[in-house]
Coordinates of C-alpha atoms in Angstrom, one line a residue:
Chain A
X1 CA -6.5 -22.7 -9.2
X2 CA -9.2 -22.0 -12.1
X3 CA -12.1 -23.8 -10.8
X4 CA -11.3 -22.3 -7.6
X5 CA -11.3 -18.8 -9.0
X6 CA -14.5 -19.9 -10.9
X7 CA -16.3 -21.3 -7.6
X8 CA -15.6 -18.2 -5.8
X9 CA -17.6 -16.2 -9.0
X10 CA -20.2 -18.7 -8.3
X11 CA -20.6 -17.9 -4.8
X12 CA -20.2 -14.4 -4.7
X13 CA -24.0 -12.8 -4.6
X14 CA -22.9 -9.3 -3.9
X15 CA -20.3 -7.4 -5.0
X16 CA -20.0 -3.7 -3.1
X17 CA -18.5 -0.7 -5.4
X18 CA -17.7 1.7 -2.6
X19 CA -17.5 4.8 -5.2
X20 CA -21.0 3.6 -6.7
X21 CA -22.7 2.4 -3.6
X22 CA -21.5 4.9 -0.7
X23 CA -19.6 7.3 -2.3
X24 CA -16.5 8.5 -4.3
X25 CA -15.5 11.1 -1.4
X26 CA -15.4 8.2 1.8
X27 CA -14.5 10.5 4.9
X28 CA -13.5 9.9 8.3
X29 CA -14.3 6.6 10.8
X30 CA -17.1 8.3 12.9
X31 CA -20.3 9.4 12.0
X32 CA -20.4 11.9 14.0
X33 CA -16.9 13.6 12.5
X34 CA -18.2 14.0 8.6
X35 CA -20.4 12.6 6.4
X36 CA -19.3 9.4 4.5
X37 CA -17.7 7.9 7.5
X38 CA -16.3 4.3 7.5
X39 CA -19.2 3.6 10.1
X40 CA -21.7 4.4 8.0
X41 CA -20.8 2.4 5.3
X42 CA -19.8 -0.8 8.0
X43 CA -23.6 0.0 9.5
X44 CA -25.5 0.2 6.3
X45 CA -23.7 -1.5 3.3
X46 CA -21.3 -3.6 5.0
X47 CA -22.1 -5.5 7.9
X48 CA -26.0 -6.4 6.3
X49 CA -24.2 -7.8 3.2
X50 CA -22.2 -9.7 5.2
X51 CA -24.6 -10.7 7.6
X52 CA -26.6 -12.4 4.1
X53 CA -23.7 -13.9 3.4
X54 CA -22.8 -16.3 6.2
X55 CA -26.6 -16.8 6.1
X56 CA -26.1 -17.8 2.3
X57 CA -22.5 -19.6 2.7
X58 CA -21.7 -17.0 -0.4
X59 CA -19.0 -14.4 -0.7
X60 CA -19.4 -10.4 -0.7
X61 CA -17.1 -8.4 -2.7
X62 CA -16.0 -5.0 -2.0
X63 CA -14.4 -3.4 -4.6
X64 CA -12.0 0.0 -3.3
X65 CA -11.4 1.1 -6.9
X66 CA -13.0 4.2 -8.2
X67 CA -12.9 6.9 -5.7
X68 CA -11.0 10.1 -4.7
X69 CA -8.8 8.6 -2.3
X70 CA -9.4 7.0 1.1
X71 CA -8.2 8.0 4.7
X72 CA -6.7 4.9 6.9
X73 CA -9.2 5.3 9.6
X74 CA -12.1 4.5 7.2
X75 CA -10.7 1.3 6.0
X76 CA -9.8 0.5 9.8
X77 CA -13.2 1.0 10.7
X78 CA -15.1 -0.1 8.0
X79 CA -13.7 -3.6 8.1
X80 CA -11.8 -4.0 11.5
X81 CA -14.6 -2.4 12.8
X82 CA -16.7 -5.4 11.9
X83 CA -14.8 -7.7 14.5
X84 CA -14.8 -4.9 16.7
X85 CA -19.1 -5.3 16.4
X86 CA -19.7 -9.3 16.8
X87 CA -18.3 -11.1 13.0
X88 CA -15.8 -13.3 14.1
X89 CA -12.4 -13.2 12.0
X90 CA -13.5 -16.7 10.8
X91 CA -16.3 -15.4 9.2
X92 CA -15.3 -12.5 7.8
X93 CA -12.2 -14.1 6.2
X94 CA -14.6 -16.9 4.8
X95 CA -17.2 -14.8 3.5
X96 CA -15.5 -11.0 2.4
X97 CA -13.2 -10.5 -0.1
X98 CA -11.5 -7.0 -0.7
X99 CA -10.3 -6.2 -4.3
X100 CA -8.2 -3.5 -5.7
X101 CA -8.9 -3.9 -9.7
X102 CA -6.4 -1.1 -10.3
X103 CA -2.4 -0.6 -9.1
X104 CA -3.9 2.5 -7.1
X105 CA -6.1 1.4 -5.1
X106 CA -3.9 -2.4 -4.7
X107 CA -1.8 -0.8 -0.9
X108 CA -5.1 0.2 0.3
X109 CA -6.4 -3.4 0.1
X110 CA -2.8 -4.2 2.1
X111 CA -4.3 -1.3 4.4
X112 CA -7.6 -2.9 5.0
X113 CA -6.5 -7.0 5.4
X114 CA -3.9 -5.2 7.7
X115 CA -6.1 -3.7 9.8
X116 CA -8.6 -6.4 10.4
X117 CA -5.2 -9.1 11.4
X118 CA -4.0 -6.4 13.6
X119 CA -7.6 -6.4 15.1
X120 CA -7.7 -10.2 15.5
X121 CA -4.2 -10.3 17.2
X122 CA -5.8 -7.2 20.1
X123 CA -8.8 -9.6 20.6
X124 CA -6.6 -12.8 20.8
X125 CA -4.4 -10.6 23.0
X126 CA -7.1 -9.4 25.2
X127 CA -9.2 -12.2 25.6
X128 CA -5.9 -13.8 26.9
X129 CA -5.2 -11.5 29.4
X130 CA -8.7 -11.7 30.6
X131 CA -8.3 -15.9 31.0
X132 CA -5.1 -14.6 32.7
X133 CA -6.4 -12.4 35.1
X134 CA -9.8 -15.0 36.2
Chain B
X1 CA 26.4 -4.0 -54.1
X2 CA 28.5 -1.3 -52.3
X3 CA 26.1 1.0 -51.8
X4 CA 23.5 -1.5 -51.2
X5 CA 25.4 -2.8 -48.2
X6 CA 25.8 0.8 -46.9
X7 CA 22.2 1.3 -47.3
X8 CA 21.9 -1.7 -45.1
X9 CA 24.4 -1.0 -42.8
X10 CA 23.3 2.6 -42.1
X11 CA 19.3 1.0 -42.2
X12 CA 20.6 -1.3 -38.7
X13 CA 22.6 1.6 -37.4
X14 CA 19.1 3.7 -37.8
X15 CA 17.3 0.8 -36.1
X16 CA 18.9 0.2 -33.0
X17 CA 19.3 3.8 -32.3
X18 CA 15.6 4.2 -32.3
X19 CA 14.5 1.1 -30.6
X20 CA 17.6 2.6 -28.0
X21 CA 16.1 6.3 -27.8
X22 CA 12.7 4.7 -27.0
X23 CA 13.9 2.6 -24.6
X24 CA 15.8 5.5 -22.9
X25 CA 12.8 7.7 -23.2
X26 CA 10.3 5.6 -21.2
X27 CA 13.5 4.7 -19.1
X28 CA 14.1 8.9 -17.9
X29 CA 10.1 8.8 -18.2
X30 CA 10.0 5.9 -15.3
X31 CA 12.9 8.1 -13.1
X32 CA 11.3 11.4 -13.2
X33 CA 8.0 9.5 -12.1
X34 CA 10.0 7.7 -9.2
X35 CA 11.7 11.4 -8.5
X36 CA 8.0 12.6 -8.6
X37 CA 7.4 9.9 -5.9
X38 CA 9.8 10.7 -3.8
X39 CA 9.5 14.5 -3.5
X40 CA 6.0 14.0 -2.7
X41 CA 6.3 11.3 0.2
X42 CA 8.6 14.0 1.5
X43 CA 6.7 16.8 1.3
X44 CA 3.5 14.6 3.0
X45 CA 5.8 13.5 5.7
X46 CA 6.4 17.4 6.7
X47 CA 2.5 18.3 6.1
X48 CA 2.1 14.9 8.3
X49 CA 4.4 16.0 10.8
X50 CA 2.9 19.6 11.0
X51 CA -0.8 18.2 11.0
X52 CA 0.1 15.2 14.2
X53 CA 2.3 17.8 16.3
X54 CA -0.8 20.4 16.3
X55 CA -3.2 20.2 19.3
X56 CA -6.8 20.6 18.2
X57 CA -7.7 19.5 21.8
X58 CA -9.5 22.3 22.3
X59 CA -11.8 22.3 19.5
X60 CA -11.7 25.8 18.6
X61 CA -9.3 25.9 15.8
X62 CA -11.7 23.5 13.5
X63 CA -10.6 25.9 9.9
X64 CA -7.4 25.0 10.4
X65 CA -8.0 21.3 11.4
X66 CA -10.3 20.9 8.4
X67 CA -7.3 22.4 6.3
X68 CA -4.4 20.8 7.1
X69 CA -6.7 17.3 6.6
X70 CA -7.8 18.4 3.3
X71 CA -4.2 18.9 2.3
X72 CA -3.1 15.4 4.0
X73 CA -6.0 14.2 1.7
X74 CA -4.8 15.4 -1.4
X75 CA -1.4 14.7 -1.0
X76 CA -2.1 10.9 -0.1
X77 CA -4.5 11.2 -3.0
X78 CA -1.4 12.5 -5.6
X79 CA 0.4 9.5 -3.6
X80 CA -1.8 7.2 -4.9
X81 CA -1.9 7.9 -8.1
X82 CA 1.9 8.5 -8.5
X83 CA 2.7 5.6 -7.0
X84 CA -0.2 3.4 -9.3
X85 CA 1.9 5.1 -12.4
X86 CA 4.9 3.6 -11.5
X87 CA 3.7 0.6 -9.8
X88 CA 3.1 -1.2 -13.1
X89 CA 6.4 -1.1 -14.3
X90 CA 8.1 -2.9 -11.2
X91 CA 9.0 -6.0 -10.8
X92 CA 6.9 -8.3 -9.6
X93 CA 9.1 -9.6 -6.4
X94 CA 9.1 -5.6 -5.1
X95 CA 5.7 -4.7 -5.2
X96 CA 4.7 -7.0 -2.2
X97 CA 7.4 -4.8 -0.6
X98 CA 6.3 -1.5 -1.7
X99 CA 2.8 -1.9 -1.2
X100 CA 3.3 -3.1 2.5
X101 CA 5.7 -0.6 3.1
X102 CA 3.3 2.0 1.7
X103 CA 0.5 0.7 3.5
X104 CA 2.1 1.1 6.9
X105 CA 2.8 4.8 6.0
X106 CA -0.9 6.0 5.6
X107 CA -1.4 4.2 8.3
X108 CA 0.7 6.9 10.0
X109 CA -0.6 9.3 8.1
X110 CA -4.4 9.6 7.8
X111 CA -5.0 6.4 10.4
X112 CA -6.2 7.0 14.3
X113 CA -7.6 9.7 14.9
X114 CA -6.9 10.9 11.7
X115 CA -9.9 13.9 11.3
X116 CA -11.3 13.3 14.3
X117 CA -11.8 16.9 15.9
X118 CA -10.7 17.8 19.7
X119 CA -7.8 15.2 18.9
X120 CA -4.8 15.8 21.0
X121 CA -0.7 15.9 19.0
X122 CA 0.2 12.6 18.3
X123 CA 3.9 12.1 19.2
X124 CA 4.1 8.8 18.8
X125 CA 3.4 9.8 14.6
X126 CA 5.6 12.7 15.0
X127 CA 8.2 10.3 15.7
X128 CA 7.5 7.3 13.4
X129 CA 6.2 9.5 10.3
X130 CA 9.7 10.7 8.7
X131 CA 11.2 7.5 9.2
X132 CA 8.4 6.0 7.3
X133 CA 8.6 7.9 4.5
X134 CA 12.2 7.3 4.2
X135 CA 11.8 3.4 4.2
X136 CA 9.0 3.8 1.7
X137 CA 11.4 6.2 -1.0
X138 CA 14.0 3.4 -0.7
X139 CA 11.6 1.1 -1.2
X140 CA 11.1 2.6 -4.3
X141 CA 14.2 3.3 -5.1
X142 CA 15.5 -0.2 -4.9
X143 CA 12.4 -1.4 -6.9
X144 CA 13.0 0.8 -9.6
X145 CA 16.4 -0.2 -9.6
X146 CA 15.2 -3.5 -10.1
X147 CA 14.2 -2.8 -13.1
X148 CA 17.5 -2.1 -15.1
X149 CA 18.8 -3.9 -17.4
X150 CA 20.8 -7.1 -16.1
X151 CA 20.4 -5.9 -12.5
X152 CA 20.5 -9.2 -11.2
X153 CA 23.3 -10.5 -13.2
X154 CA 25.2 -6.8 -11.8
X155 CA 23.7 -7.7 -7.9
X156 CA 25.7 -11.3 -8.3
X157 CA 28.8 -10.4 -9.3
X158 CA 28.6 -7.4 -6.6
X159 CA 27.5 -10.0 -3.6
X160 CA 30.3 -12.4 -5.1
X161 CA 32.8 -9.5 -4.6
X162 CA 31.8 -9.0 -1.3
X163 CA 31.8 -12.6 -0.3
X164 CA 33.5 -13.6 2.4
X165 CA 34.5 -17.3 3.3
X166 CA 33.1 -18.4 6.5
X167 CA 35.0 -21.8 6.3
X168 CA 37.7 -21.8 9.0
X169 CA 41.4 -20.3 7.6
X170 CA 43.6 -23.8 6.7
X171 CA 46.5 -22.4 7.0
X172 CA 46.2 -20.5 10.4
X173 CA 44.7 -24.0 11.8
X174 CA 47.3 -26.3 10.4
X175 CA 49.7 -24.0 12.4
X176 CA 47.5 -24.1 15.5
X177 CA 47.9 -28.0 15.5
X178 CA 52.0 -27.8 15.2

């Protein structure tokens, strides 16, 4: 359990702070409804981190600790919103990791993992129905 | 040596009643956080309620909107912090509970169209909201529970008491067979 822990601090080239990197006020899922959306960060933190890490085989961090509070459509977008726009569930469970440092933030990581199985299972779903229907 | 046994004895007396009052201090400390708790889930699950059953369809009414989703915000904020307060102080077998239960009320509460303006009511969250927050106070009730004294031990002996046998009744069988 050790060396795995100390493998994954090996691989991990990025580690995201939302409150110091985006913002300690994150806002609502759309762009276009307020600034500090969950888009925004997905578009311009997120999804390029990731995108270096399944190019690197390494491991990106986001770390949810630190800010005001967050809304449950930004953590639905931010990170279910990455299978939603092309990452497979395969490679974003392989290559991001969510952490809650603090007992706050620790139902808000639930939030997020939530979200992006509940996304998986309405693909899975979908792409079934569509099989079904050809 | 009289008096130095009464010294003693009065010395112990002293000691457990302080160790006793400071257990019992962080003890009514923990409850009135949990009460805390509780009173505000319930008064987000009425500011929820109010905020889902409004219509903002039209898109005219954006002070109000941007209001009553400042308020959510806070409240699930003081939710947060609340709960983070108490959350070190559970057991560790309840908190998967708590947290998932938690997490499935924000979802109701700030998730969907949550600040999205021109947003229709939501009954669907009307609906599930209260009952939501009700699971997730006993949730936290039972996890804070948890945490007194011998509670297991006390859960036993209650589940023992209210055992029944599921093994067929001898006698009644026995007279079956005659």
């Amino acid at each position: 359990m050790e060396a795995q822990a100390l493998m994954d601090v090996l691989m991990t080239d990025r580690t995201i702070f939302i409150s110091r990197e985006f913002s300690q006020f994150p806002g609502p899922r759309y762009e276009v409804h307020g600034p500090d959306s969950g888009e925004l960060f997905r578009i311009n933190i997120l999804a390029p981190a990731l995108t270096k890490a399944i190019e690197d085989s390494s491991i990106v961090t986001v770390v949810l600790d630190e800010v005001a509070g967050y809304g449950s459509s930004f953590l639905d977008e931010a990170f279910a919103g990455l299978l939603r726009n092309g990452f497979s569930y395969e490679n974003v469970m392989s290559h991001l990791r969510i952490e809650a440092r603090t007992n706050r933030f620790q139902h808000h990581k639930v939030t997020a993992l939530k979200y992006i199985e509940e996304e998986r299972k309405r693909q899975a779903k979908a792409s079934t129905s569509q099989v079904m229907h050809s | 040596m009289l008096l130095l046994s009464g010294l003693f004895g009065a010395f112990l007396g002293a000691t457990v009643t302080l160790f006793f009052n400071l257990w019992k201090h962080s003890r009514d400390e923990f409850d009135k956080r949990c009460d805390d708790l509780c009173k505000i889930v319930s008064d987000s699950a009425a500011l929820g309620v109010a905020y889902w059953s409004d219509d903002f369809s039209s898109g005219k009414e954006t002070v109000k909107f941007a209001v009553a989703e400042a308020h959510i915000k806070g409240i699930q904020s003081l939710i947060d912090g609340t709960y983070a307060d108490i959350r070190e102080s559970l057991h560790k077998l309840a908190l998967d509970n708590t947290d998932e239960v938690l997490s499935d009320y924000t979802s109701l509460l700030t998730g969907g169209e949550f600040s999205e303006p021109g947003r229709p009511t939501s009954p669907d969250r009307v609906s599930k909201i209260p009952p939501q927050a009700s699971n997730f106070i006993i949730a936290v009730r039972r996890a804070s529970r948890s945490t007194m004294p011998y509670y297991r031990v006390r859960q036993h002996i209650r589940s023992n008491r209210a055992r029944v046998l599921d093994m067929p009744d001898c006698k009644q069988t026995n007279a079956n067979d005659v």
